mmCIF file of C-alpha atoms in Angstrom:
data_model
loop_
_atom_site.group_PDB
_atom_site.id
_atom_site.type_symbol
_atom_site.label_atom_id
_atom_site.label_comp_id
_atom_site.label_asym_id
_atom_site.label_seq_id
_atom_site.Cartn_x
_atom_site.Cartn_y
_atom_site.Cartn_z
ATOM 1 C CA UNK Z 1 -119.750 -5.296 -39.682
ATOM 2 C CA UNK Z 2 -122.948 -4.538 -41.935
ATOM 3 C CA UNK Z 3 -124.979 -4.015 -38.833
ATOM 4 C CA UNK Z 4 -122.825 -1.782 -37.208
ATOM 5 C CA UNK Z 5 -122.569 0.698 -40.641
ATOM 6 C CA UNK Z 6 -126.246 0.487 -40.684
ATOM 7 C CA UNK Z 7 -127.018 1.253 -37.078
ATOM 8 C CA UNK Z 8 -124.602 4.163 -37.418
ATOM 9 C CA UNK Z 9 -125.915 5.492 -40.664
ATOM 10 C CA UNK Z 10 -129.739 4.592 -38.550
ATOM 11 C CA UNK Z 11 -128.423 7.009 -35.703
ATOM 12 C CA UNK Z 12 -127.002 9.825 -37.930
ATOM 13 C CA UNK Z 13 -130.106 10.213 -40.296
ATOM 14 C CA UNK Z 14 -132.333 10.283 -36.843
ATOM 15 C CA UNK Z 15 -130.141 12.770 -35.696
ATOM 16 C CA UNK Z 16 -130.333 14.635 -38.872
ATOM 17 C CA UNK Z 17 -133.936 14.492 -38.499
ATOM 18 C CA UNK Z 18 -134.856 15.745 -34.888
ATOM 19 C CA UNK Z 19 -131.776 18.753 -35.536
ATOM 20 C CA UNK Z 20 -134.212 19.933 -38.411
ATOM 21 C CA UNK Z 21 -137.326 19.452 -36.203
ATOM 22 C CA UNK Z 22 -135.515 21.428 -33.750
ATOM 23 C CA UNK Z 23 -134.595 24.217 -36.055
ATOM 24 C CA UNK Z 24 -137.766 24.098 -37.856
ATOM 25 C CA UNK Z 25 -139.508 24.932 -34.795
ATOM 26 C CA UNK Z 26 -137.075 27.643 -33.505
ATOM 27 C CA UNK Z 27 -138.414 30.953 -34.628
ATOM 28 C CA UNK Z 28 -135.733 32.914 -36.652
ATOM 29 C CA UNK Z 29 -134.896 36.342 -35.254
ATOM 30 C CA UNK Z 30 -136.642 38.614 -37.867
ATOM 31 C CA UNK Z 31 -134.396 41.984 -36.591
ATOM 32 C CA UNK Z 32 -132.270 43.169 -39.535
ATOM 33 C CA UNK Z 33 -130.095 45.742 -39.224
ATOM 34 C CA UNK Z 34 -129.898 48.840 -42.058
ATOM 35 C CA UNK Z 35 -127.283 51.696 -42.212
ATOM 36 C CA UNK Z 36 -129.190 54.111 -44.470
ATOM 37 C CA UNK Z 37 -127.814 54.084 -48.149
ATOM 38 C CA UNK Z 38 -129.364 56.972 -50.151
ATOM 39 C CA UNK Z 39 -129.232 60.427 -50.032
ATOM 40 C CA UNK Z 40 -132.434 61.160 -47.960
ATOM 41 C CA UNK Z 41 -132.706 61.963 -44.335
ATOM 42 C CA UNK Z 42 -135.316 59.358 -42.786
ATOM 43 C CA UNK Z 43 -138.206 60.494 -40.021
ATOM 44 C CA UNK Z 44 -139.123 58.209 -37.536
ATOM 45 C CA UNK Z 45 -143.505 58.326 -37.294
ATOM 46 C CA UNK Z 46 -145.800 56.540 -34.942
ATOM 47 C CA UNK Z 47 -148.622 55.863 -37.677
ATOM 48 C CA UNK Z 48 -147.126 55.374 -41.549
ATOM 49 C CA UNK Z 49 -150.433 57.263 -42.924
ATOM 50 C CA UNK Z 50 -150.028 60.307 -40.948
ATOM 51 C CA UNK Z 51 -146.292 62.122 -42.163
ATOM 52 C CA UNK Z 52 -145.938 65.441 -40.025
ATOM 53 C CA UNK Z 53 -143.366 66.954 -38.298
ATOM 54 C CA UNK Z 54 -145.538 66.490 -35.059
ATOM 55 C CA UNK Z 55 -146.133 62.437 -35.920
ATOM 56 C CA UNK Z 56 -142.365 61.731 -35.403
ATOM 57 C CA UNK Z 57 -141.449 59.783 -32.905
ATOM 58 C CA UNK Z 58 -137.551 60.249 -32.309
ATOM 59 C CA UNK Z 59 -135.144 62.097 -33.991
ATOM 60 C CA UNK Z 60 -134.392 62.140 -37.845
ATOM 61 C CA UNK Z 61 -132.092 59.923 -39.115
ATOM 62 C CA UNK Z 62 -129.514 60.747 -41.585
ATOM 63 C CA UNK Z 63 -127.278 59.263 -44.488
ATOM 64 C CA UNK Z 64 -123.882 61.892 -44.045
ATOM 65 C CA UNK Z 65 -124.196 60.404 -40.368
ATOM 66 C CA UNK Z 66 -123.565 57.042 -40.664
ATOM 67 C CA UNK Z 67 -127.151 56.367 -39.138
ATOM 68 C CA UNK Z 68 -129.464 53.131 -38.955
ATOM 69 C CA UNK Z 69 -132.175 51.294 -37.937
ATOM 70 C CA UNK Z 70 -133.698 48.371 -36.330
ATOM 71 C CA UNK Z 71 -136.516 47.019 -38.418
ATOM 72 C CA UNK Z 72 -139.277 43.787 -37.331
ATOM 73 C CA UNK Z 73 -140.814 43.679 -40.376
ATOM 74 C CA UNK Z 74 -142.285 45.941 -43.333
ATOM 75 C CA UNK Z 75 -145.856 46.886 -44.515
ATOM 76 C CA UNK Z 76 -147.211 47.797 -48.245
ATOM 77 C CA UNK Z 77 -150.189 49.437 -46.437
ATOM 78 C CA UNK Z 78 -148.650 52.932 -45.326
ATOM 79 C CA UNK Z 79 -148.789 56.038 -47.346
ATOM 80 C CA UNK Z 80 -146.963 56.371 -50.366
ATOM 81 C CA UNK Z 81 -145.038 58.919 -50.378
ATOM 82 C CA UNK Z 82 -143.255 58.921 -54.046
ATOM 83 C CA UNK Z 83 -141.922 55.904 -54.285
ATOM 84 C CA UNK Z 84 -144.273 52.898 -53.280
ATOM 85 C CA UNK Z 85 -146.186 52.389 -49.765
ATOM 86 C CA UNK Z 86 -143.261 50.315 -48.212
ATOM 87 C CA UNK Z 87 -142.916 51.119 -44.602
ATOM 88 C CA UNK Z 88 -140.184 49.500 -42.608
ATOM 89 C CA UNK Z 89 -141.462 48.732 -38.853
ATOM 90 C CA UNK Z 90 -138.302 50.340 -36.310
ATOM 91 C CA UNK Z 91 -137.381 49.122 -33.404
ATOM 92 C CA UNK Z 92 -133.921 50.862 -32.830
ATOM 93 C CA UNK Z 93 -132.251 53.838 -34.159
ATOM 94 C CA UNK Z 94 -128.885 54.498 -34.645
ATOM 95 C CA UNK Z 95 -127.073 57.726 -34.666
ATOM 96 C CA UNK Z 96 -123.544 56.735 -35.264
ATOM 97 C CA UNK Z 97 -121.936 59.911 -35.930
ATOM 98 C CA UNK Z 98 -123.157 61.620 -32.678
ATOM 99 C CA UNK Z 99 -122.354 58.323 -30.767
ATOM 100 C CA UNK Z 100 -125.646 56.971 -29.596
ATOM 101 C CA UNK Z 101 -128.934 54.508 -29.960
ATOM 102 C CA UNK Z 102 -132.188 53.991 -28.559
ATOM 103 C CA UNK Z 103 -134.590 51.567 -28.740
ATOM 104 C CA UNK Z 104 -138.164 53.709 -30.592
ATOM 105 C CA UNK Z 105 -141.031 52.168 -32.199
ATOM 106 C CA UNK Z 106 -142.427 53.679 -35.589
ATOM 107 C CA UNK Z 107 -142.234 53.728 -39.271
ATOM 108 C CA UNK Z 108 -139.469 54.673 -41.402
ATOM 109 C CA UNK Z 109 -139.960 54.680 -45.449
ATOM 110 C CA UNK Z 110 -138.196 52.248 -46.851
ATOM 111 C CA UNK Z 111 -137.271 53.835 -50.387
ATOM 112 C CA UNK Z 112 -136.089 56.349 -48.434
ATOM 113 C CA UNK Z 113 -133.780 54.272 -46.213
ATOM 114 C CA UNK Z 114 -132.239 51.569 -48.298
ATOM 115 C CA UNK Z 115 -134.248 51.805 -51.704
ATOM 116 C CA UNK Z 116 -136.670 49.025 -50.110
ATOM 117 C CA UNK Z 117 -133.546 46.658 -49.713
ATOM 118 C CA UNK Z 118 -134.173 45.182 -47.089
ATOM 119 C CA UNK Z 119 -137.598 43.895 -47.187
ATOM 120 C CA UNK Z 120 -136.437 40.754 -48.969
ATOM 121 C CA UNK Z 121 -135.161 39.686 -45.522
ATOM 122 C CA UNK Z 122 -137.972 40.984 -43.543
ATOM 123 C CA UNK Z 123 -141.303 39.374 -42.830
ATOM 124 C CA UNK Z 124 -144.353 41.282 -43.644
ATOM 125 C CA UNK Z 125 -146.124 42.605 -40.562
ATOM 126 C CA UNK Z 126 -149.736 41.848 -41.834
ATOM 127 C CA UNK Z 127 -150.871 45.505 -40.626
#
């Protein structure tokens, strides 16, 4: 009877063990989904040190819309525009309100879309 606890509690803890290898190994999605939460409407730029009207990349994004984004990952190395140099790096934009999405790589500000919220669950993209 000893043997047989012991072989299963043998079997669950290797199980245990190669689950976490497996999951440890499995790279987590890094997409997050943000609805913008303050009161500024949010460009969409190709480079986050250059902020023109002719360096967006897609179509502003606004609050009073219900709008979003995709974002990878965030940078500290964009240009500050008030608020920190906290860029969020978009994949996908959301215009909820007006009932459609497409995928569009840039920079958004991050104070301006969720107060920098978000880049506790982000990675940093090292550029």
């Amino acid at each position: 009877m000893y043997i047989g606890k012991r072989l299963a509690a043998t079997t669950a803890l290797i199980g245990a063990i190669a689950t976490a290898g497996v999951l440890a190994a499995t790279p987590a999605s890094a997409d997050v989904g943000i609805r913008l939460s303050t009161s500024h409407n949010v460009g969409v730029y190709g480079d986050y040190h250059v902020i023109t009207n002719n360096d967006k990349v897609a179509k502003d994004l606004s609050p009073a819309m219900h709008d979003g984004i995709d974002a990878d990952c965030y940078s500290r190395l964009g240009k500050d525009l008030g608020f920190g140099p906290v860029w969020y790096h978009t994949i996908a934009e959301y215009h909820n309100d007006l009932g459609f999405s497409q995928y569009v790589y840039g920079w958004t500000y991050a104070p301006y879309v969720d107060n920098s919220a978000a880049v506790g669950s982000l990675p940093n993209c090292g550029y």
